[in-house]
Amino acid sequence: MNDCLFCRIVKGEIPAKKVYEDAHTYAFEDINPQAPTHVLVIPKKHIRGLKEAQAEDVDAVGRCHLAAAEIARQRGIEDSYRTVLNVGPGAGQSVFHLHVHLIGGRNLHWPPG
Ligand code: 5GP
Ligand code: ZN
């Protein structure tokens, strides 16, 4: 989608610090990190959010999580991290291209705010 921020990052039209890419998945540093590791992992396919994901998107959504686990291993935080999908504005979703937040590198509290 031309007017989607994250689609434009995948296309290289908007700069981002890429940390991972494969045929289906793209990951980059969050511009406003909430922890020492705060990476956004997204499907290259535009999916508006988890709420809108369809059965055909199961592979794309699953790959995002496996990519997050791999990035966590690469950073040595594989025993203590969190993956988060904010769904809808009330839960904090502000970009409407599905993204998994990978957050780690500090103590993580529960329940989250
Ligand atoms: P959400 O609030 O939708 O769950 O997460 C969106 C995330 O995207 C936020 O953590 C925000 O900091 C990040 N973000 C917003 N605009 C940009 C940008 O232009 N570049 C990068 N790298 N991250 C962004
Ligand atoms: Zn998009």
PDB file of C-alpha atoms and ligand atoms in Angstrom:
ATOM      1  CA  MET A   1       0.000   0.000   0.000  1.00  0.00           C
ATOM      2  CA  ASN A   2       1.419   3.350  -1.027  1.00  0.00           C
ATOM      3  CA  ASP A   3       0.103   5.264   1.948  1.00  0.00           C
ATOM      4  CA  CYS A   4       1.225   2.731   4.563  1.00  0.00           C
ATOM      5  CA  LEU A   5       4.281   3.729   6.594  1.00  0.00           C
ATOM      6  CA  PHE A   6       5.535   0.181   7.092  1.00  0.00           C
ATOM      7  CA  CYS A   7       4.985  -0.817   3.445  1.00  0.00           C
ATOM      8  CA  ARG A   8       7.112   2.204   2.556  1.00  0.00           C
ATOM      9  CA  ILE A   9       9.826   1.071   4.990  1.00  0.00           C
ATOM     10  CA  VAL A  10       9.847  -2.388   3.339  1.00  0.00           C
ATOM     11  CA  LYS A  11      10.226  -0.712  -0.060  1.00  0.00           C
ATOM     12  CA  GLY A  12      13.099   1.427   1.217  1.00  0.00           C
ATOM     13  CA  GLU A  13      11.204   4.664   0.650  1.00  0.00           C
ATOM     14  CA  ILE A  14      11.491   5.581   4.332  1.00  0.00           C
ATOM     15  CA  PRO A  15      14.740   4.801   6.146  1.00  0.00           C
ATOM     16  CA  ALA A  16      14.802   2.326   9.009  1.00  0.00           C
ATOM     17  CA  LYS A  17      17.476   0.294  10.790  1.00  0.00           C
ATOM     18  CA  LYS A  18      16.868  -3.154   9.311  1.00  0.00           C
ATOM     19  CA  VAL A  19      17.752  -6.082  11.542  1.00  0.00           C
ATOM     20  CA  TYR A  20      16.306  -9.014   9.578  1.00  0.00           C
ATOM     21  CA  GLU A  21      14.764  -9.764   6.196  1.00  0.00           C
ATOM     22  CA  ASP A  22      13.623 -12.835   4.314  1.00  0.00           C
ATOM     23  CA  ALA A  23      11.202 -13.374   1.452  1.00  0.00           C
ATOM     24  CA  HIS A  24       8.143 -12.892   3.668  1.00  0.00           C
ATOM     25  CA  THR A  25       9.278 -10.930   6.695  1.00  0.00           C
ATOM     26  CA  TYR A  26      11.039  -7.663   7.531  1.00  0.00           C
ATOM     27  CA  ALA A  27      12.281  -6.424  10.904  1.00  0.00           C
ATOM     28  CA  PHE A  28      13.662  -3.075  11.990  1.00  0.00           C
ATOM     29  CA  GLU A  29      14.450  -1.077  15.102  1.00  0.00           C
ATOM     30  CA  ASP A  30      11.530   0.817  16.621  1.00  0.00           C
ATOM     31  CA  ILE A  31      12.076   4.573  16.283  1.00  0.00           C
ATOM     32  CA  ASN A  32      10.981   5.115  19.909  1.00  0.00           C
ATOM     33  CA  PRO A  33      12.404   2.118  21.784  1.00  0.00           C
ATOM     34  CA  GLN A  34      10.793   1.090  25.051  1.00  0.00           C
ATOM     35  CA  ALA A  35      13.621  -1.284  26.011  1.00  0.00           C
ATOM     36  CA  PRO A  36      17.230  -1.998  24.991  1.00  0.00           C
ATOM     37  CA  THR A  37      15.808  -4.356  22.366  1.00  0.00           C
ATOM     38  CA  HIS A  38      12.687  -3.040  20.673  1.00  0.00           C
ATOM     39  CA  VAL A  39      12.329  -4.449  17.191  1.00  0.00           C
ATOM     40  CA  LEU A  40       9.259  -4.440  14.974  1.00  0.00           C
ATOM     41  CA  VAL A  41       8.721  -7.582  12.912  1.00  0.00           C
ATOM     42  CA  ILE A  42       6.269  -7.288  10.052  1.00  0.00           C
ATOM     43  CA  PRO A  43       4.980  -9.332   7.139  1.00  0.00           C
ATOM     44  CA  LYS A  44       5.973  -7.868   3.791  1.00  0.00           C
ATOM     45  CA  LYS A  45       2.361  -8.362   2.762  1.00  0.00           C
ATOM     46  CA  HIS A  46       0.144  -5.538   3.932  1.00  0.00           C
ATOM     47  CA  ILE A  47      -2.177  -6.858   6.631  1.00  0.00           C
ATOM     48  CA  ARG A  48      -3.963  -4.125   8.572  1.00  0.00           C
ATOM     49  CA  GLY A  49      -3.702  -5.851  11.941  1.00  0.00           C
ATOM     50  CA  LEU A  50      -4.342  -9.120  13.751  1.00  0.00           C
ATOM     51  CA  LYS A  51      -8.057  -8.342  13.807  1.00  0.00           C
ATOM     52  CA  GLU A  52      -8.101  -8.251  10.011  1.00  0.00           C
ATOM     53  CA  ALA A  53      -5.795 -11.249   9.432  1.00  0.00           C
ATOM     54  CA  GLN A  54      -7.377 -14.089   7.470  1.00  0.00           C
ATOM     55  CA  ALA A  55      -6.728 -17.819   7.392  1.00  0.00           C
ATOM     56  CA  GLU A  56      -4.532 -17.273   4.336  1.00  0.00           C
ATOM     57  CA  ASP A  57      -2.282 -15.063   6.518  1.00  0.00           C
ATOM     58  CA  VAL A  58      -1.399 -17.812   8.993  1.00  0.00           C
ATOM     59  CA  ASP A  59       2.005 -18.317   7.397  1.00  0.00           C
ATOM     60  CA  ALA A  60       2.857 -14.599   7.395  1.00  0.00           C
ATOM     61  CA  VAL A  61       1.797 -14.121  11.011  1.00  0.00           C
ATOM     62  CA  GLY A  62       3.608 -17.254  12.170  1.00  0.00           C
ATOM     63  CA  ARG A  63       6.782 -16.282  10.353  1.00  0.00           C
ATOM     64  CA  CYS A  64       6.829 -12.932  12.165  1.00  0.00           C
ATOM     65  CA  HIS A  65       6.871 -14.731  15.506  1.00  0.00           C
ATOM     66  CA  LEU A  66       9.579 -17.169  14.465  1.00  0.00           C
ATOM     67  CA  ALA A  67      11.666 -14.274  13.151  1.00  0.00           C
ATOM     68  CA  ALA A  68      11.233 -12.507  16.501  1.00  0.00           C
ATOM     69  CA  ALA A  69      12.466 -15.640  18.298  1.00  0.00           C
ATOM     70  CA  GLU A  70      15.493 -15.799  16.002  1.00  0.00           C
ATOM     71  CA  ILE A  71      16.360 -12.136  16.564  1.00  0.00           C
ATOM     72  CA  ALA A  72      16.052 -12.705  20.326  1.00  0.00           C
ATOM     73  CA  ARG A  73      18.502 -15.618  20.056  1.00  0.00           C
ATOM     74  CA  GLN A  74      20.927 -13.507  18.026  1.00  0.00           C
ATOM     75  CA  ARG A  75      20.841 -10.867  20.763  1.00  0.00           C
ATOM     76  CA  GLY A  76      21.243 -13.360  23.600  1.00  0.00           C
ATOM     77  CA  ILE A  77      17.922 -12.480  25.218  1.00  0.00           C
ATOM     78  CA  GLU A  78      16.152 -15.711  24.284  1.00  0.00           C
ATOM     79  CA  ASP A  79      15.226 -16.507  27.907  1.00  0.00           C
ATOM     80  CA  SER A  80      13.580 -13.166  28.658  1.00  0.00           C
ATOM     81  CA  TYR A  81      11.655 -11.199  26.098  1.00  0.00           C
ATOM     82  CA  ARG A  82       8.128 -10.345  25.133  1.00  0.00           C
ATOM     83  CA  THR A  83       6.293 -10.310  21.810  1.00  0.00           C
ATOM     84  CA  VAL A  84       3.303  -8.009  21.600  1.00  0.00           C
ATOM     85  CA  LEU A  85       0.655  -7.194  19.040  1.00  0.00           C
ATOM     86  CA  ASN A  86      -1.375  -4.130  19.916  1.00  0.00           C
ATOM     87  CA  VAL A  87      -4.809  -4.551  18.370  1.00  0.00           C
ATOM     88  CA  GLY A  88      -6.879  -1.429  17.870  1.00  0.00           C
ATOM     89  CA  PRO A  89      -6.320   2.166  19.027  1.00  0.00           C
ATOM     90  CA  GLY A  90      -7.575   1.415  22.551  1.00  0.00           C
ATOM     91  CA  ALA A  91      -4.733  -1.070  22.967  1.00  0.00           C
ATOM     92  CA  GLY A  92      -2.178   1.311  21.520  1.00  0.00           C
ATOM     93  CA  GLN A  93      -2.121   0.316  17.852  1.00  0.00           C
ATOM     94  CA  SER A  94      -1.034   3.413  15.961  1.00  0.00           C
ATOM     95  CA  VAL A  95       0.287   1.910  12.716  1.00  0.00           C
ATOM     96  CA  PHE A  96      -2.188  -0.180  10.758  1.00  0.00           C
ATOM     97  CA  HIS A  97       0.190  -2.686   9.196  1.00  0.00           C
ATOM     98  CA  LEU A  98       0.422  -5.770  11.396  1.00  0.00           C
ATOM     99  CA  HIS A  99       3.588  -5.761  13.501  1.00  0.00           C
ATOM    100  CA  VAL A 100       4.999  -7.853  16.300  1.00  0.00           C
ATOM    101  CA  HIS A 101       6.909  -5.860  18.897  1.00  0.00           C
ATOM    102  CA  LEU A 102       9.955  -7.748  20.188  1.00  0.00           C
ATOM    103  CA  ILE A 103      10.856  -6.191  23.526  1.00  0.00           C
ATOM    104  CA  GLY A 104      13.659  -7.279  25.834  1.00  0.00           C
ATOM    105  CA  GLY A 105      16.937  -6.500  27.477  1.00  0.00           C
ATOM    106  CA  ARG A 106      15.415  -5.271  30.719  1.00  0.00           C
ATOM    107  CA  ASN A 107      13.079  -6.615  33.401  1.00  0.00           C
ATOM    108  CA  LEU A 108       9.557  -6.898  32.020  1.00  0.00           C
ATOM    109  CA  HIS A 109       6.642  -6.476  34.407  1.00  0.00           C
ATOM    110  CA  TRP A 110       3.299  -8.217  34.372  1.00  0.00           C
ATOM    111  CA  PRO A 111       0.557  -7.248  33.855  1.00  0.00           C
ATOM    112  CA  PRO A 112       1.599  -4.734  31.197  1.00  0.00           C
ATOM    113  CA  GLY A 113       0.056  -1.290  31.315  1.00  0.00           C
TER     114      GLY A 113
HETATM  115  P1  5GP B   1       1.824   0.346  17.659  1.00  0.00           P
HETATM  116  O1  5GP B   1       1.649   1.568  18.539  1.00  0.00           O
HETATM  117  O2  5GP B   1       1.007   0.484  16.395  1.00  0.00           O
HETATM  118  O3  5GP B   1       1.639  -0.957  18.332  1.00  0.00           O
HETATM  119  O4  5GP B   1       3.346   0.360  17.239  1.00  0.00           O
HETATM  120  C1  5GP B   1       3.846   1.216  16.262  1.00  0.00           C
HETATM  121  C2  5GP B   1       5.301   1.379  16.549  1.00  0.00           C
HETATM  122  O5  5GP B   1       5.900   1.940  15.402  1.00  0.00           O
HETATM  123  C3  5GP B   1       5.602   2.327  17.714  1.00  0.00           C
HETATM  124  O6  5GP B   1       6.335   1.628  18.704  1.00  0.00           O
HETATM  125  C4  5GP B   1       6.403   3.454  17.064  1.00  0.00           C
HETATM  126  O7  5GP B   1       7.453   3.918  17.897  1.00  0.00           O
HETATM  127  C5  5GP B   1       6.915   2.812  15.797  1.00  0.00           C
HETATM  128  N1  5GP B   1       7.099   3.744  14.699  1.00  0.00           N
HETATM  129  C6  5GP B   1       6.234   4.701  14.288  1.00  0.00           C
HETATM  130  N2  5GP B   1       6.720   5.346  13.216  1.00  0.00           N
HETATM  131  C7  5GP B   1       7.931   4.763  12.940  1.00  0.00           C
HETATM  132  C8  5GP B   1       8.923   5.015  11.931  1.00  0.00           C
HETATM  133  O8  5GP B   1       8.799   5.877  11.071  1.00  0.00           O
HETATM  134  N3  5GP B   1      10.029   4.236  11.963  1.00  0.00           N
HETATM  135  C9  5GP B   1      10.208   3.261  12.910  1.00  0.00           C
HETATM  136  N4  5GP B   1      11.345   2.563  12.855  1.00  0.00           N
HETATM  137  N5  5GP B   1       9.293   2.998  13.868  1.00  0.00           N
HETATM  138  C10 5GP B   1       8.168   3.754  13.875  1.00  0.00           C
HETATM  139 ZN    ZN B   2       1.443  -1.799   4.920  1.00  0.00          ZN
END
